[in-house]
Coordinates of C-alpha atoms in Angstrom, one line a residue:
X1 CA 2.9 72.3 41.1
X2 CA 5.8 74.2 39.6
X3 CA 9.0 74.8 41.2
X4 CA 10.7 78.3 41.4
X5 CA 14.4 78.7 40.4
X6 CA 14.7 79.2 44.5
X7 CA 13.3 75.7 45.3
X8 CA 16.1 73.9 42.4
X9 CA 18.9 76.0 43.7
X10 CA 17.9 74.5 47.3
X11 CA 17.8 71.1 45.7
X12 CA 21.3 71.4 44.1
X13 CA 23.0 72.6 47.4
X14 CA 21.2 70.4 49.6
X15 CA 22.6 67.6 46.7
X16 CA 26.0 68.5 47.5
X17 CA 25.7 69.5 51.4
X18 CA 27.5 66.0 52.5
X19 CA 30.2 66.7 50.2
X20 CA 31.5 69.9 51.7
X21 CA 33.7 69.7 54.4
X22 CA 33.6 72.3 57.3
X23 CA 37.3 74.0 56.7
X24 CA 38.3 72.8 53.5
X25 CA 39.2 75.7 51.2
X26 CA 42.0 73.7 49.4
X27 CA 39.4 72.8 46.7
X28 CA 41.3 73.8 43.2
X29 CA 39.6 74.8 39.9
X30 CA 36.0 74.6 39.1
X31 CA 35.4 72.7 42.6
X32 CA 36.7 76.2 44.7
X33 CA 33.9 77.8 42.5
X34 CA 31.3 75.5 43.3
X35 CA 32.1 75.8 47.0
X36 CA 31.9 79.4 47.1
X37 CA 28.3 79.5 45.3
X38 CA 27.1 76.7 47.8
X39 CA 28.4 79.1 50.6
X40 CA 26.5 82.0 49.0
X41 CA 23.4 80.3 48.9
X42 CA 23.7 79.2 52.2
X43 CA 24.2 82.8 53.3
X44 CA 20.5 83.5 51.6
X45 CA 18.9 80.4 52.5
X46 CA 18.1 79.4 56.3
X47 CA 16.3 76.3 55.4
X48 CA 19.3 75.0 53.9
X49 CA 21.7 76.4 56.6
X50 CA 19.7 74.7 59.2
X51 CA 20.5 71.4 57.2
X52 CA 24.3 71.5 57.0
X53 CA 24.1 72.2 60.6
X54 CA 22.1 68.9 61.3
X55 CA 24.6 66.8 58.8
X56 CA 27.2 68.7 60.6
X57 CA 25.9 67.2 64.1
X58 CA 25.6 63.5 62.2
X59 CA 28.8 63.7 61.1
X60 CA 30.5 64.6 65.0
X61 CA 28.4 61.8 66.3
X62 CA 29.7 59.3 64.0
X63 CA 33.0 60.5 64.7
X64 CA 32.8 60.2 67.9
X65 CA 31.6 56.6 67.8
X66 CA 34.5 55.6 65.8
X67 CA 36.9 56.8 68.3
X68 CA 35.8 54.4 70.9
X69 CA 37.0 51.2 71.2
X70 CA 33.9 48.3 71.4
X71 CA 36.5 46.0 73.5
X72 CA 38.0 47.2 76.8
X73 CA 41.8 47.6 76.8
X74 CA 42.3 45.1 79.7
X75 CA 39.8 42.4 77.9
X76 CA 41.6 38.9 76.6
X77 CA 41.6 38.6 73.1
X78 CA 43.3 35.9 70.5
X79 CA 44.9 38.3 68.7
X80 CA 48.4 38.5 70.0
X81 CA 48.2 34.5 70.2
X82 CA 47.3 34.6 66.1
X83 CA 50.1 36.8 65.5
X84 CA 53.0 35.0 67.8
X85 CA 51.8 31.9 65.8
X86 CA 52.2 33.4 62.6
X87 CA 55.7 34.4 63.5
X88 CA 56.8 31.2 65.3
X89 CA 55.6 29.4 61.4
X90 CA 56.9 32.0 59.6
X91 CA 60.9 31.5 61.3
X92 CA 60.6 27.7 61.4
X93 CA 62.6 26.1 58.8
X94 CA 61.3 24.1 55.8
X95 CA 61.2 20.6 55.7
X96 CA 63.5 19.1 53.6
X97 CA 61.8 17.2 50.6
X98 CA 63.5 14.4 48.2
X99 CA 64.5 16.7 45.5
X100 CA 66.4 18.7 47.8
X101 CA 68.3 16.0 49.1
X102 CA 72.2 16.0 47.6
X103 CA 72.5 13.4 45.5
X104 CA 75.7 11.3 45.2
X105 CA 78.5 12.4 43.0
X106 CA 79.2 8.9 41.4
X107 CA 75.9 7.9 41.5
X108 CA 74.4 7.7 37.7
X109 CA 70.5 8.6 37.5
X110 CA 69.4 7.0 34.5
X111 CA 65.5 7.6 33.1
X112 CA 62.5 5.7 34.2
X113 CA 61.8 3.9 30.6
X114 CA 58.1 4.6 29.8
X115 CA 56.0 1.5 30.5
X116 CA 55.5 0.8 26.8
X117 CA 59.6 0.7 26.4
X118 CA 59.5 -1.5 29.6
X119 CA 56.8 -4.1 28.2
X120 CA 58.5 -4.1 24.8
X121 CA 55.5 -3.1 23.2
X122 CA 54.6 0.0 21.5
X123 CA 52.1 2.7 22.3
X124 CA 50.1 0.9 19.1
X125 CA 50.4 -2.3 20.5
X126 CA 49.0 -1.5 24.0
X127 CA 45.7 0.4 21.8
X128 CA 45.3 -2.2 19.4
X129 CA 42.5 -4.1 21.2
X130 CA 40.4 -1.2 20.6
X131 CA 42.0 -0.7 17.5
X132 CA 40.6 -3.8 16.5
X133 CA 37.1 -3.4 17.8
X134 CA 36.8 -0.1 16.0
X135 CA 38.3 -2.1 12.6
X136 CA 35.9 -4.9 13.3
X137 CA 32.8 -2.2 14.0
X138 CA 33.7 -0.6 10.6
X139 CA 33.8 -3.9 8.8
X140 CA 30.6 -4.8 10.5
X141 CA 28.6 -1.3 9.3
X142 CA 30.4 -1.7 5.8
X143 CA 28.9 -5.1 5.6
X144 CA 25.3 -4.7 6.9
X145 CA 24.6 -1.8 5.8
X146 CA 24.7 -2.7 1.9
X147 CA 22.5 -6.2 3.2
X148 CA 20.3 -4.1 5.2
X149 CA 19.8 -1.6 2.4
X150 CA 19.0 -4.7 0.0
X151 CA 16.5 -6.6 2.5
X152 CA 14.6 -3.5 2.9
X153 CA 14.2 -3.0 -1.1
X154 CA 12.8 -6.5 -1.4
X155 CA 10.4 -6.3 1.5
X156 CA 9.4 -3.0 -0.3
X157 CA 8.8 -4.7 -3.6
X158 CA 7.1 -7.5 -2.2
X159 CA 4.7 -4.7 -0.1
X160 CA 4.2 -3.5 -3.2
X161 CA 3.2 -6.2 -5.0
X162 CA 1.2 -7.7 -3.0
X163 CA -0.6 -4.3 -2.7
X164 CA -1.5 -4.0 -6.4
X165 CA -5.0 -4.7 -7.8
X166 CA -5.6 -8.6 -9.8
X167 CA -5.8 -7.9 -13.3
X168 CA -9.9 -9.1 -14.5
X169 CA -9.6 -12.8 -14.3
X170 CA -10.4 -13.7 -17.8
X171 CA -14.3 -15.5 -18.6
X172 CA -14.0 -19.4 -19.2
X173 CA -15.1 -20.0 -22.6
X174 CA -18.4 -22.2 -22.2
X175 CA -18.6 -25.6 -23.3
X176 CA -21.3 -26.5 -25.8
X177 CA -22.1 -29.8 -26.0
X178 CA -24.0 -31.3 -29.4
X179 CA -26.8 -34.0 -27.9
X180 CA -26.4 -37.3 -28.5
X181 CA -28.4 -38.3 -32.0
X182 CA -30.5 -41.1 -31.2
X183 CA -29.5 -44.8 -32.7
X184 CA -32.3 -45.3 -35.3
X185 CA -32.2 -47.7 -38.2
X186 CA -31.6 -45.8 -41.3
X187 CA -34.8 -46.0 -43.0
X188 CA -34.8 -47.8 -46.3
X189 CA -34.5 -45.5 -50.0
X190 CA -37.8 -47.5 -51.2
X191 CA -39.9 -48.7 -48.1
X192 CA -42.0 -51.7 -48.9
X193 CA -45.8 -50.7 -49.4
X194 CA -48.2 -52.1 -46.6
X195 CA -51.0 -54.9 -48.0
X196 CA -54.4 -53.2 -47.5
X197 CA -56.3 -56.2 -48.8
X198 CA -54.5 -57.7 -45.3
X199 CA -55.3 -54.7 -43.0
X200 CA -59.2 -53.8 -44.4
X201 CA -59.9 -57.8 -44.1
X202 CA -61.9 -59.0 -42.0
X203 CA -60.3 -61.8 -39.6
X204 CA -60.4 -65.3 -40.2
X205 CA -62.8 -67.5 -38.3
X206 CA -62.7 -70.8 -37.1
X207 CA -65.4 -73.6 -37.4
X208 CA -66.5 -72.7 -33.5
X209 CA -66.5 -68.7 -33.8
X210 CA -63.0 -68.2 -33.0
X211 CA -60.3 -65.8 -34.6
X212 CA -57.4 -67.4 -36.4
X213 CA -54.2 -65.6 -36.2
X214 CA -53.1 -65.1 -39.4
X215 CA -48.8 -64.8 -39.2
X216 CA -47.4 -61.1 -40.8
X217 CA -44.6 -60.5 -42.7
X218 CA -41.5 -59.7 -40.3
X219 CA -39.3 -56.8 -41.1
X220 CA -35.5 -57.3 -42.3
X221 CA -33.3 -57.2 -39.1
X222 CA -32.0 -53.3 -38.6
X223 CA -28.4 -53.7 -39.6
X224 CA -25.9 -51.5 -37.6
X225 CA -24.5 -48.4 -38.9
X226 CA -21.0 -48.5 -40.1
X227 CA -18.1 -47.1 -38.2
X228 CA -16.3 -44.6 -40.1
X229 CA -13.7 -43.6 -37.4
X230 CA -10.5 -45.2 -35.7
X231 CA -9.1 -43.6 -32.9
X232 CA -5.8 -45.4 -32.6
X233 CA -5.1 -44.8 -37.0
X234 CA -6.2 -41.4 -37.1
X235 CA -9.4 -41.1 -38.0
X236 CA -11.6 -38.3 -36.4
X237 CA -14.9 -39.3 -34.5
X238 CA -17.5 -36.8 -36.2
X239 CA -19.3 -34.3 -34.0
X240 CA -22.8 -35.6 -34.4
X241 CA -21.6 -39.3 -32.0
X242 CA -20.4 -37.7 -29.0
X243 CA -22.5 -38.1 -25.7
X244 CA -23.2 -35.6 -23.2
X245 CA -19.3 -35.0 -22.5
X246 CA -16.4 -34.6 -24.6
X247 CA -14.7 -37.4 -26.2
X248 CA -11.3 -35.9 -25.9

C-alpha cells in the first residue's frame, strides 16, 4: 500500500506533536519555521488536531499529579531529624589527632632509623638467604644440566646399539679328520715262495691209520715300524698316524 504525501506530512507532525508547547512562540530560527508549518498543517488536518488535543489532556493530567504531594503535610517524617543531625556533625569540632598536637620547643625529634640501620645489617644482608638459594639453584642447573645432557647421550648410544642388526656370524671351518691307517707289518721286498710239494702232499700216516702232524715253517716275527717323529725335539708327527682326533 502506498502512502500519499498527505499521510507523511501527518506522520512528520504527529512526530513532533509532543514537542510543541501550547504558547510558546519564542522558538528562534529554523525552529519558528517549523512551528508555523506544524500549525498550518494542523489547521488542514482534523485527524491530527484531534491528537494534540488528547496529548494536550495527557500533559494537564500529569501536571496535575505532580502538584500533589503523596505525603500529608501533618504526617511525621525523618527528614527534619536527618537534617538537624547533619548540622549538629557538621558544627562539632574535630578531634584532635597526634600530629596536630604542639610539640615541645626543646624537644629534638630525631628519625626512626630503618630496621636494616637498626640491626646493623644491610638491605643485602637481610636478602641474602634467598640470595643464596637462588646462587645455589643456579649452580645446581649449571651442574646437572651438562650431566643430564651427557647421561641421556649414552643411554641413546647404548639404545642404539643394542638396536642394530648382528653382522652374519661367520661358518666354522669343518674339521677333516684323515682315518687312522691300520698297523700292518710292512710286507717284505722279496716274499718267500710257499712249498707246493708240502701243500699238494698227501698227509703222513701212522702205522694205526692216523695223521702225523708234520711242523711248518714259522714266519719271521713282524718287527715294529720305526718312529720317525719326537714331539719334545721338534720333529713333526706326519698326517697319515693321527687317530680320530687331532693330535694338537
Amino acid at each position: 500500500m502506498r502512502r500519499t504525501p498527505d499521510d507523511t506530512a501527518c506522520d512528520q507532525v504527529r512526530d513532533r506533536l509532543p514537542l510543541v508547547a501550547a504558547e510558546d512562540d519564542r522558538a528562534p530560527g529554523e525552529a519558528a519555521d517549523e512551528r508555523r508549518a506544524v500549525e498550518a498543517h494542523l489547521a488542514a488536518c482534523e485527524p491530527c488536531r484531534a491528537r494534540r488535543d488528547g496529548l494536550a489532556r495527557a500533559l494537564e493530567a500529569l501536571q496535575a499529579a505532580a502538584a500533589e504531594s503523596p505525603v500529608e503535610p501533618h504526617a511525621p517524617s525523618l527528614w527534619p531529624a536527618l537534617q538537624a543531625r547533619i548540622a549538629a556533625r557538621a558544627e562539632a569540632p574535630r578531634p584532635r589527632k597526634a600530629a596536630d598536637r604542639p610539640r615541645p620547643r626543646k624537644a629534638e625529634v630525631r628519625p626512626t632509623p630503618a630496621p636494616a640501620a637498626r640491626s646493623g645489617r644491610t638491605p643485602w644482608t637481610l636478602a641474602s638467604p634467598v640470595g643464596a638459594l637462588a646462587a645455589a639453584a643456579l649452580l645446581a642447573l649449571s651442574v646437572g644440566l651438562p650431566l643430564a645432557d651427557r647421561a641421556r647421550e649414552g643411554s641413546a648410544a647404548r639404545i642404539r646399539a643394542a638396536s642394530a642388526p648382528l653382522p652374519p656370524a661367520a661358518r666354522p671351518l669343518p674339521l677333516v679328520v684323515a682315518p687312522a691307517r691300520p698297523e700292518t707289518p710292512p710286507a717284505s721286498d722279496s716274499p718267500e715262495p710257499a712249498d707246493l710239494a708240502l701243500l699238494d702232499a698227501p698227509p703222513l700216516l701212522d702205522p694205526e691209520g692216523r695223521a702225523i702232524d708234520v711242523p711248518r715253517p714259522t714266519p719271521p716275527p713282524a718287527t715294529p715300524p720305526a718312529v720317525r717323529f719326537d714331539l719334545d725335539r721338534g720333529i713333526p708327527m706326519p698326517p697319515d698316524a693321527r687317530v680320530a682326533r687331532p693330535a694338537y
